[in-house]
Tab-separated table of N, CA and C in Angstrom:
chain	number	residue	atom	x	y	z
A	271	UNK	N	7.818	161.656	208.300
A	271	UNK	CA	8.688	162.804	208.517
A	271	UNK	C	10.114	162.303	208.694
A	272	UNK	N	11.081	162.985	208.112
A	272	UNK	CA	12.477	162.552	208.290
A	272	UNK	C	12.929	162.756	209.720
A	273	UNK	N	13.831	161.897	210.148
A	273	UNK	CA	14.386	161.997	211.492
A	273	UNK	C	15.432	163.109	211.527
A	274	UNK	N	15.440	163.888	212.588
A	274	UNK	CA	16.397	164.977	212.745
A	274	UNK	C	17.511	164.500	213.675
A	275	UNK	N	18.752	164.609	213.208
A	275	UNK	CA	19.903	164.173	213.985
A	275	UNK	C	20.827	165.354	214.240
A	276	UNK	N	21.028	165.731	215.500
A	276	UNK	CA	21.998	166.795	215.785
A	276	UNK	C	23.394	166.383	215.307
A	277	UNK	N	24.058	167.292	214.626
A	277	UNK	CA	25.394	167.060	214.094
A	277	UNK	C	26.344	167.991	214.845
A	278	UNK	N	27.283	167.415	215.563
A	278	UNK	CA	28.199	168.165	216.420
A	278	UNK	C	29.562	168.281	215.745
A	279	UNK	N	30.032	169.492	215.532
A	279	UNK	CA	31.287	169.756	214.820
A	279	UNK	C	32.452	169.795	215.804
A	280	UNK	N	33.449	168.973	215.531
A	280	UNK	CA	34.676	168.947	216.317
A	280	UNK	C	35.850	169.209	215.383
A	281	UNK	N	36.983	169.546	215.937
A	281	UNK	CA	38.199	169.675	215.147
A	281	UNK	C	38.666	168.267	214.782
A	282	UNK	N	39.182	167.541	215.774
A	282	UNK	CA	39.658	166.168	215.537
A	282	UNK	C	39.166	165.192	216.604
A	283	UNK	N	38.378	165.678	217.581
A	283	UNK	CA	38.040	164.864	218.757
A	283	UNK	C	36.666	164.198	218.682
A	284	UNK	N	36.062	164.095	217.510
A	284	UNK	CA	34.713	163.550	217.397
A	284	UNK	C	34.565	162.146	217.950
A	285	UNK	N	35.490	161.270	217.629
A	285	UNK	CA	35.413	159.888	218.123
A	285	UNK	C	35.622	159.849	219.634
A	286	UNK	N	36.615	160.578	220.111
A	286	UNK	CA	36.890	160.637	221.547
A	286	UNK	C	35.672	161.169	222.303
A	287	UNK	N	35.064	162.235	221.785
A	287	UNK	CA	33.886	162.816	222.431
A	287	UNK	C	32.718	161.838	222.415
A	288	UNK	N	32.468	161.201	221.284
A	288	UNK	CA	31.363	160.241	221.188
A	288	UNK	C	31.569	159.092	222.172
A	289	UNK	N	32.788	158.588	222.264
A	289	UNK	CA	33.070	157.507	223.217
A	289	UNK	C	32.839	157.980	224.651
A	290	UNK	N	33.219	159.213	224.931
A	290	UNK	CA	32.990	159.767	226.269
A	290	UNK	C	31.494	159.865	226.560
A	291	UNK	N	30.731	160.451	225.651
A	291	UNK	CA	29.292	160.616	225.875
A	291	UNK	C	28.602	159.259	226.046
A	292	UNK	N	28.986	158.285	225.237
A	292	UNK	CA	28.408	156.940	225.334
A	292	UNK	C	28.720	156.313	226.692
A	293	UNK	N	29.876	156.645	227.255
A	293	UNK	CA	30.237	156.093	228.569
A	293	UNK	C	29.444	156.749	229.700
A	294	UNK	N	28.947	157.956	229.482
A	294	UNK	CA	28.234	158.705	230.521
A	294	UNK	C	26.750	158.341	230.576
A	295	UNK	N	26.130	158.163	229.421
A	295	UNK	CA	24.687	157.941	229.356
A	295	UNK	C	24.359	156.468	229.198
A	296	UNK	N	23.365	155.972	229.965
A	296	UNK	CA	22.966	154.566	229.832
A	296	UNK	C	22.293	154.327	228.478
A	297	UNK	N	22.265	153.068	228.073
A	297	UNK	CA	21.594	152.665	226.830
A	297	UNK	C	22.121	153.443	225.629
A	298	UNK	N	23.421	153.580	225.542
A	298	UNK	CA	24.050	154.370	224.488
A	298	UNK	C	25.066	153.529	223.745
A	299	UNK	N	25.335	153.928	222.487
A	299	UNK	CA	26.270	153.142	221.683
A	299	UNK	C	26.835	153.945	220.522
A	300	UNK	N	28.023	153.536	220.096
A	300	UNK	CA	28.603	154.011	218.849
A	300	UNK	C	27.981	153.137	217.765
A	301	UNK	N	27.422	153.760	216.725
A	301	UNK	CA	26.732	152.993	215.685
A	301	UNK	C	27.589	152.795	214.438
A	302	UNK	N	28.340	153.831	214.063
A	302	UNK	CA	29.100	153.728	212.821
A	302	UNK	C	30.187	154.789	212.812
A	303	UNK	N	31.333	154.437	212.264
A	303	UNK	CA	32.426	155.392	212.101
A	303	UNK	C	32.793	155.428	210.624
A	304	UNK	N	32.864	156.619	210.071
A	304	UNK	CA	33.236	156.820	208.676
A	304	UNK	C	34.582	157.546	208.662
A	305	UNK	N	35.450	157.135	207.739
A	305	UNK	CA	36.802	157.689	207.678
A	305	UNK	C	37.004	158.504	206.403
A	306	UNK	N	37.869	159.509	206.481
A	306	UNK	CA	38.251	160.263	205.295
A	306	UNK	C	38.995	159.345	204.337
A	307	UNK	N	38.784	159.577	203.055
A	307	UNK	CA	39.499	158.841	202.016
A	307	UNK	C	40.572	159.711	201.386
A	308	UNK	N	41.057	159.266	200.274
A	308	UNK	CA	42.133	159.982	199.573
A	308	UNK	C	41.703	161.368	199.097
A	309	UNK	N	40.399	161.595	198.884
A	309	UNK	CA	39.910	162.887	198.393
A	309	UNK	C	39.983	163.979	199.449
A	310	UNK	N	40.212	163.577	200.727
A	310	UNK	CA	40.388	164.579	201.794
A	310	UNK	C	39.090	165.210	202.215
A	311	UNK	N	39.124	166.385	202.770
A	311	UNK	CA	40.263	167.294	202.871
A	311	UNK	C	41.190	167.001	204.050
A	312	UNK	N	40.792	166.129	204.957
A	312	UNK	CA	41.646	165.744	206.081
A	312	UNK	C	42.447	164.506	205.676
A	313	UNK	N	43.443	164.112	206.454
A	313	UNK	CA	44.273	162.963	206.086
A	313	UNK	C	43.465	161.671	205.905
A	314	UNK	N	43.770	160.941	204.862
A	314	UNK	CA	43.112	159.661	204.605
A	314	UNK	C	43.275	158.748	205.821
A	315	UNK	N	42.178	158.102	206.199
A	315	UNK	CA	42.200	157.194	207.340
A	315	UNK	C	41.825	157.845	208.660
A	316	UNK	N	41.780	159.183	208.694
A	316	UNK	CA	41.359	159.847	209.931
A	316	UNK	C	39.831	159.841	209.999
A	317	UNK	N	39.304	159.968	211.191
A	317	UNK	CA	37.859	159.875	211.397
A	317	UNK	C	37.154	161.090	210.783
A	318	UNK	N	36.163	160.818	209.953
A	318	UNK	CA	35.319	161.854	209.379
A	318	UNK	C	34.092	162.065	210.268
A	319	UNK	N	33.277	161.018	210.441
A	319	UNK	CA	32.085	161.130	211.280
A	319	UNK	C	31.945	159.913	212.178
A	320	UNK	N	31.254	160.134	213.290
A	320	UNK	CA	30.895	159.063	214.221
A	320	UNK	C	29.401	159.202	214.485
A	321	UNK	N	28.648	158.169	214.132
A	321	UNK	CA	27.222	158.138	214.445
A	321	UNK	C	27.074	157.409	215.771
A	322	UNK	N	26.367	158.037	216.705
A	322	UNK	CA	26.186	157.431	218.015
A	322	UNK	C	24.805	157.749	218.547
A	323	UNK	N	24.407	157.014	219.555
A	323	UNK	CA	23.093	157.173	220.167
A	323	UNK	C	23.268	157.327	221.669
A	324	UNK	N	22.558	158.311	222.236
A	324	UNK	CA	22.534	158.503	223.689
A	324	UNK	C	21.108	158.219	224.145
A	325	UNK	N	20.913	157.073	224.738
A	325	UNK	CA	19.601	156.639	225.233
A	325	UNK	C	18.499	156.844	224.195
A	326	UNK	N	18.771	156.410	222.969
A	326	UNK	CA	17.768	156.451	221.907
A	326	UNK	C	17.798	157.685	221.025
A	327	UNK	N	18.507	158.726	221.420
A	327	UNK	CA	18.620	159.940	220.602
A	327	UNK	C	19.892	159.832	219.764
A	328	UNK	N	19.736	159.901	218.444
A	328	UNK	CA	20.884	159.806	217.549
A	328	UNK	C	21.607	161.137	217.419
A	329	UNK	N	22.932	161.045	217.269
A	329	UNK	CA	23.807	162.195	217.041
A	329	UNK	C	24.859	161.790	216.023
A	330	UNK	N	25.442	162.779	215.376
A	330	UNK	CA	26.616	162.571	214.545
A	330	UNK	C	27.685	163.544	215.009
A	331	UNK	N	28.896	163.047	215.179
A	331	UNK	CA	30.051	163.896	215.459
A	331	UNK	C	30.867	163.955	214.173
A	332	UNK	N	31.209	165.139	213.732
A	332	UNK	CA	32.022	165.300	212.536
A	332	UNK	C	33.332	165.977	212.899
A	333	UNK	N	34.410	165.435	212.396
A	333	UNK	CA	35.720	166.065	212.549
A	333	UNK	C	35.924	166.959	211.334
A	334	UNK	N	35.448	168.194	211.448
A	334	UNK	CA	35.470	169.109	210.323
A	334	UNK	C	36.605	170.106	210.347
A	335	UNK	N	37.385	170.119	211.413
A	335	UNK	CA	38.492	171.054	211.491
A	335	UNK	C	38.235	172.158	212.500
A	336	UNK	N	39.184	173.063	212.628
A	336	UNK	CA	39.123	174.090	213.676
A	336	UNK	C	38.287	175.326	213.317
A	337	UNK	N	37.635	175.313	212.157
A	337	UNK	CA	36.931	176.508	211.692
A	337	UNK	C	35.760	176.938	212.568
A	338	UNK	N	35.071	175.965	213.189
A	338	UNK	CA	33.898	176.278	213.992
A	338	UNK	C	34.036	175.669	215.375
A	339	UNK	N	33.533	176.365	216.378
A	339	UNK	CA	33.552	175.858	217.740
A	339	UNK	C	32.154	176.018	218.338
A	340	UNK	N	31.914	175.316	219.428
A	340	UNK	CA	30.626	175.388	220.097
A	340	UNK	C	30.474	176.721	220.821
A	341	UNK	N	29.239	177.138	220.980
A	341	UNK	CA	28.920	178.288	221.824
A	341	UNK	C	27.673	177.937	222.633
A	342	UNK	N	27.354	178.787	223.585
A	342	UNK	CA	26.173	178.568	224.413
A	342	UNK	C	24.878	178.784	223.640
A	343	UNK	N	24.986	179.206	222.380
A	343	UNK	CA	23.781	179.413	221.574
A	343	UNK	C	23.018	178.101	221.360
A	344	UNK	N	23.695	176.994	221.571
A	344	UNK	CA	23.024	175.697	221.534
A	344	UNK	C	23.549	174.870	222.698
A	345	UNK	N	22.628	174.154	223.322
A	345	UNK	CA	23.018	173.294	224.442
A	345	UNK	C	22.139	172.056	224.417
A	346	UNK	N	22.574	171.047	225.125
A	346	UNK	CA	21.801	169.814	225.268
A	346	UNK	C	21.250	169.773	226.682
A	347	UNK	N	19.948	169.598	226.796
A	347	UNK	CA	19.257	169.613	228.071
A	347	UNK	C	19.050	168.192	228.570
A	348	UNK	N	19.439	167.954	229.819
A	348	UNK	CA	19.217	166.662	230.461
A	348	UNK	C	18.161	166.868	231.535
A	349	UNK	N	17.003	166.259	231.354
A	349	UNK	CA	15.933	166.321	232.351
A	349	UNK	C	16.205	165.237	233.389
A	350	UNK	N	16.721	165.633	234.528
A	350	UNK	CA	17.117	164.694	235.579
A	350	UNK	C	15.954	164.417	236.523
A	351	UNK	N	15.779	163.152	236.863
A	351	UNK	CA	14.668	162.740	237.724
A	351	UNK	C	14.817	163.283	239.139
A	352	UNK	N	16.057	163.400	239.629
A	352	UNK	CA	16.259	163.764	241.029
A	352	UNK	C	17.669	164.323	241.222
A	353	UNK	N	17.994	164.644	242.469
A	353	UNK	CA	19.301	165.216	242.775
A	353	UNK	C	20.431	164.244	242.463
A	354	UNK	N	20.193	162.970	242.657
A	354	UNK	CA	21.224	161.972	242.361
A	354	UNK	C	21.623	162.023	240.881
A	355	UNK	N	20.646	162.145	239.998
A	355	UNK	CA	20.962	162.260	238.571
A	355	UNK	C	21.650	163.581	238.258
A	356	UNK	N	21.195	164.665	238.862
A	356	UNK	CA	21.847	165.965	238.662
A	356	UNK	C	23.320	165.857	239.047
A	357	UNK	N	23.574	165.289	240.226
A	357	UNK	CA	24.952	165.151	240.708
A	357	UNK	C	25.785	164.296	239.756
A	358	UNK	N	25.235	163.180	239.286
A	358	UNK	CA	25.962	162.268	238.394
A	358	UNK	C	26.361	162.977	237.098
A	359	UNK	N	25.384	163.570	236.407
A	359	UNK	CA	25.685	164.194	235.112
A	359	UNK	C	26.547	165.440	235.271
A	360	UNK	N	26.346	166.191	236.344
A	360	UNK	CA	27.163	167.378	236.590
A	360	UNK	C	28.627	166.969	236.771
A	361	UNK	N	28.848	165.923	237.552
A	361	UNK	CA	30.220	165.465	237.799
A	361	UNK	C	30.850	164.904	236.530
A	362	UNK	N	30.139	164.005	235.852
A	362	UNK	CA	30.708	163.346	234.671
A	362	UNK	C	30.967	164.325	233.535
A	363	UNK	N	29.962	165.121	233.188
A	363	UNK	CA	30.110	166.031	232.053
A	363	UNK	C	30.979	167.237	232.385
A	364	UNK	N	31.027	167.613	233.654
A	364	UNK	CA	31.812	168.775	234.055
A	364	UNK	C	33.293	168.501	234.228
A	365	UNK	N	33.666	167.215	234.287
A	365	UNK	CA	35.073	166.863	234.483
A	365	UNK	C	35.918	167.393	233.326
A	366	UNK	N	36.828	168.290	233.658
A	366	UNK	CA	37.691	168.886	232.643
A	366	UNK	C	37.023	170.019	231.887
A	367	UNK	N	35.791	170.337	232.270
A	367	UNK	CA	35.046	171.400	231.595
A	367	UNK	C	34.954	172.642	232.452
A	368	UNK	N	33.839	173.345	232.311
A	368	UNK	CA	33.674	174.622	233.004
A	368	UNK	C	32.234	174.762	233.479
A	369	UNK	N	32.065	175.020	234.782
A	369	UNK	CA	30.734	175.243	235.339
A	369	UNK	C	30.217	176.600	234.912
A	370	UNK	N	28.926	176.639	234.667
A	370	UNK	CA	28.272	177.894	234.347
A	370	UNK	C	27.130	178.129	235.311
A	371	UNK	N	26.372	179.193	235.117
A	371	UNK	CA	25.259	179.488	236.006
A	371	UNK	C	24.013	178.678	235.662
A	372	UNK	N	23.129	178.555	236.633
A	372	UNK	CA	21.762	178.059	236.422
A	372	UNK	C	21.692	176.639	235.859
A	373	UNK	N	22.627	175.778	236.268
A	373	UNK	CA	22.599	174.397	235.806
A	373	UNK	C	23.276	174.154	234.467
A	374	UNK	N	23.975	175.146	233.945
A	374	UNK	CA	24.676	175.002	232.664
A	374	UNK	C	26.138	174.679	232.928
A	375	UNK	N	26.714	173.883	232.039
A	375	UNK	CA	28.155	173.649	232.062
A	375	UNK	C	28.632	173.374	230.656
A	376	UNK	N	29.923	173.570	230.461
A	376	UNK	CA	30.575	173.184	229.210
A	376	UNK	C	31.429	171.974	229.528
A	377	UNK	N	31.336	170.950	228.689
A	377	UNK	CA	32.189	169.784	228.904
A	377	UNK	C	33.590	170.053	228.364
A	378	UNK	N	34.457	169.079	228.495
A	378	UNK	CA	35.855	169.269	228.092
A	378	UNK	C	36.029	169.469	226.594
A	379	UNK	N	34.966	169.260	225.816
A	379	UNK	CA	35.009	169.491	224.370
A	379	UNK	C	34.376	170.828	223.989
A	380	UNK	N	33.867	171.557	224.992
A	380	UNK	CA	33.265	172.854	224.742
A	380	UNK	C	31.769	172.821	224.478
A	381	UNK	N	31.151	171.644	224.511
A	381	UNK	CA	29.715	171.524	224.285
A	381	UNK	C	28.958	171.906	225.554
A	382	UNK	N	27.933	172.727	225.413
A	382	UNK	CA	27.142	173.181	226.560
A	382	UNK	C	26.012	172.204	226.875
A	383	UNK	N	25.838	171.979	228.163
A	383	UNK	CA	24.784	171.100	228.679
A	383	UNK	C	23.999	171.859	229.728
A	384	UNK	N	22.721	171.575	229.810
A	384	UNK	CA	21.874	172.051	230.896
A	384	UNK	C	21.491	170.819	231.715
A	385	UNK	N	21.932	170.776	232.942
A	385	UNK	CA	21.671	169.634	233.830
A	385	UNK	C	20.581	170.093	234.796
A	386	UNK	N	19.343	169.701	234.501
A	386	UNK	CA	18.180	170.299	235.148
A	386	UNK	C	17.267	169.236	235.751
A	387	UNK	N	16.933	169.372	237.028
A	387	UNK	CA	15.967	168.439	237.623
A	387	UNK	C	14.562	168.757	237.119
A	388	UNK	N	13.740	167.735	236.906
A	388	UNK	CA	12.360	167.966	236.484
A	388	UNK	C	11.615	168.807	237.519
A	389	UNK	N	12.060	168.768	238.767
A	389	UNK	CA	11.433	169.572	239.823
A	389	UNK	C	11.485	171.062	239.491
A	390	UNK	N	12.510	171.510	238.783
A	390	UNK	CA	12.608	172.936	238.466
A	390	UNK	C	11.445	173.372	237.587
A	391	UNK	N	11.150	172.618	236.557
A	391	UNK	CA	10.027	172.974	235.681
A	391	UNK	C	8.718	172.977	236.462
A	392	UNK	N	8.551	171.988	237.330
A	392	UNK	CA	7.342	171.936	238.153
A	392	UNK	C	7.238	173.181	239.040
A	393	UNK	N	8.343	173.574	239.647
A	393	UNK	CA	8.337	174.759	240.507
A	393	UNK	C	8.073	176.039	239.709
A	394	UNK	N	8.714	176.171	238.554
A	394	UNK	CA	8.546	177.386	237.759
A	394	UNK	C	7.154	177.495	237.158
A	395	UNK	N	6.473	176.366	236.998
A	395	UNK	CA	5.113	176.354	236.452
A	395	UNK	C	4.047	176.364	237.551
A	396	UNK	N	4.458	176.523	238.792
A	396	UNK	CA	3.514	176.514	239.911
A	396	UNK	C	2.459	177.603	239.721
A	397	UNK	N	1.222	177.284	240.027
A	397	UNK	CA	0.140	178.261	239.922
A	397	UNK	C	0.345	179.446	240.862
A	398	UNK	N	1.022	179.204	241.959
A	398	UNK	CA	1.354	180.276	242.901
A	398	UNK	C	2.587	180.993	242.335
A	399	UNK	N	2.361	182.116	241.678
A	399	UNK	CA	3.445	182.827	241.006
A	399	UNK	C	4.530	183.311	241.959
A	400	UNK	N	4.171	183.649	243.189
A	400	UNK	CA	5.184	184.072	244.159
A	400	UNK	C	6.120	182.907	244.464
A	401	UNK	N	5.549	181.718	244.605
A	401	UNK	CA	6.359	180.511	244.858
A	401	UNK	C	7.278	180.238	243.669
A	402	UNK	N	6.732	180.337	242.473
A	402	UNK	CA	7.525	180.116	241.254
A	402	UNK	C	8.670	181.114	241.160
A	403	UNK	N	8.401	182.367	241.492
A	403	UNK	CA	9.435	183.401	241.403
A	403	UNK	C	10.525	183.223	242.452
A	404	UNK	N	10.148	182.721	243.622
A	404	UNK	CA	11.176	182.434	244.639
A	404	UNK	C	12.097	181.306	244.156
A	405	UNK	N	11.509	180.299	243.504
A	405	UNK	CA	12.320	179.212	242.944
A	405	UNK	C	13.239	179.739	241.841
A	406	UNK	N	12.705	180.607	240.991
A	406	UNK	CA	13.500	181.196	239.905
A	406	UNK	C	14.674	181.988	240.472
A	407	UNK	N	14.403	182.809	241.477
A	407	UNK	CA	15.468	183.614	242.078
A	407	UNK	C	16.560	182.721	242.662
A	408	UNK	N	16.159	181.639	243.322
A	408	UNK	CA	17.139	180.703	243.882
A	408	UNK	C	17.962	180.058	242.775
A	409	UNK	N	17.303	179.633	241.697
A	409	UNK	CA	18.002	178.992	240.581
A	409	UNK	C	19.026	179.936	239.963
A	410	UNK	N	18.676	181.200	239.847
A	410	UNK	CA	19.586	182.175	239.232
A	410	UNK	C	20.867	182.369	240.038
A	411	UNK	N	20.856	182.003	241.312
A	411	UNK	CA	22.043	182.129	242.150
A	411	UNK	C	22.873	180.862	242.247
A	412	UNK	N	22.483	179.832	241.530
A	412	UNK	CA	23.178	178.542	241.616
A	412	UNK	C	24.021	178.274	240.387
A	413	UNK	N	24.996	177.418	240.553
A	413	UNK	CA	25.685	176.795	239.422
A	413	UNK	C	25.015	175.431	239.249
A	414	UNK	N	25.515	174.387	239.951
A	414	UNK	CA	24.808	173.101	239.930
A	414	UNK	C	23.502	173.295	240.682
A	415	UNK	N	22.408	172.818	240.104
A	415	UNK	CA	21.104	173.004	240.732
A	415	UNK	C	20.926	172.038	241.895
A	416	UNK	N	20.367	172.581	242.973
A	416	UNK	CA	20.153	171.857	244.216
A	416	UNK	C	18.647	171.772	244.446
A	417	UNK	N	18.074	170.578	244.265
A	417	UNK	CA	16.630	170.391	244.343
A	417	UNK	C	16.085	170.809	245.705
A	418	UNK	N	16.731	170.372	246.776
A	418	UNK	CA	16.242	170.712	248.125
A	418	UNK	C	16.270	172.227	248.351
A	419	UNK	N	17.315	172.886	247.892
A	419	UNK	CA	17.413	174.343	248.051
A	419	UNK	C	16.371	175.065	247.201
A	420	UNK	N	16.055	174.531	246.038
A	420	UNK	CA	15.008	175.128	245.201
A	420	UNK	C	13.651	175.062	245.896
A	421	UNK	N	13.348	173.871	246.453
A	421	UNK	CA	12.082	173.725	247.182
A	421	UNK	C	12.055	174.609	248.431
A	422	UNK	N	13.181	174.660	249.145
A	422	UNK	CA	13.235	175.485	250.357
A	422	UNK	C	12.991	176.947	250.007
A	423	UNK	N	13.592	177.431	248.948
A	423	UNK	CA	13.394	178.820	248.544
A	423	UNK	C	11.947	179.050	248.108
A	424	UNK	N	11.396	178.123	247.345
A	424	UNK	CA	10.017	178.272	246.872
A	424	UNK	C	9.041	178.302	248.032
A	425	UNK	N	9.313	177.538	249.061
A	425	UNK	CA	8.373	177.391	250.172
A	425	UNK	C	8.555	178.438	251.264
A	426	UNK	N	9.527	179.337	251.114
A	426	UNK	CA	9.681	180.431	252.092
A	426	UNK	C	8.492	181.366	251.972
A	427	UNK	N	7.977	181.758	253.091
A	427	UNK	CA	6.810	182.657	253.047
A	427	UNK	C	7.207	184.084	253.324
């Protein structure tokens, strides 16, 4: 089966964004940079695409121009092991961006991320539906997700 690589459209910030993402995630690297040539449509020598990897997941950033921008219709989900990871990714990716509800944020490039502790999925899948719903209600009132507060809400009787 062919490998599927998310392709992220930027105006001119593809290389800058890729370098930023690589600096945030461990085991990440810039793999290849391709430049526009004389045929255009952007200036010759400017960055066309940047192939990069975030902890083993490949991505391509393309500098395609201002015609398209990101929306919340697509986001990248980070399954965080614990509150420390939630705090780290929320701070790093949120710098210069915009906080959203329920663990969502937009980074400074407009790309949406979901910064979610694995505990949330465990709580929402709890066999005790009342417990799961209390966790859901708590999550809906948060911006950055708080693992201890999610458990406290779930465990309220």
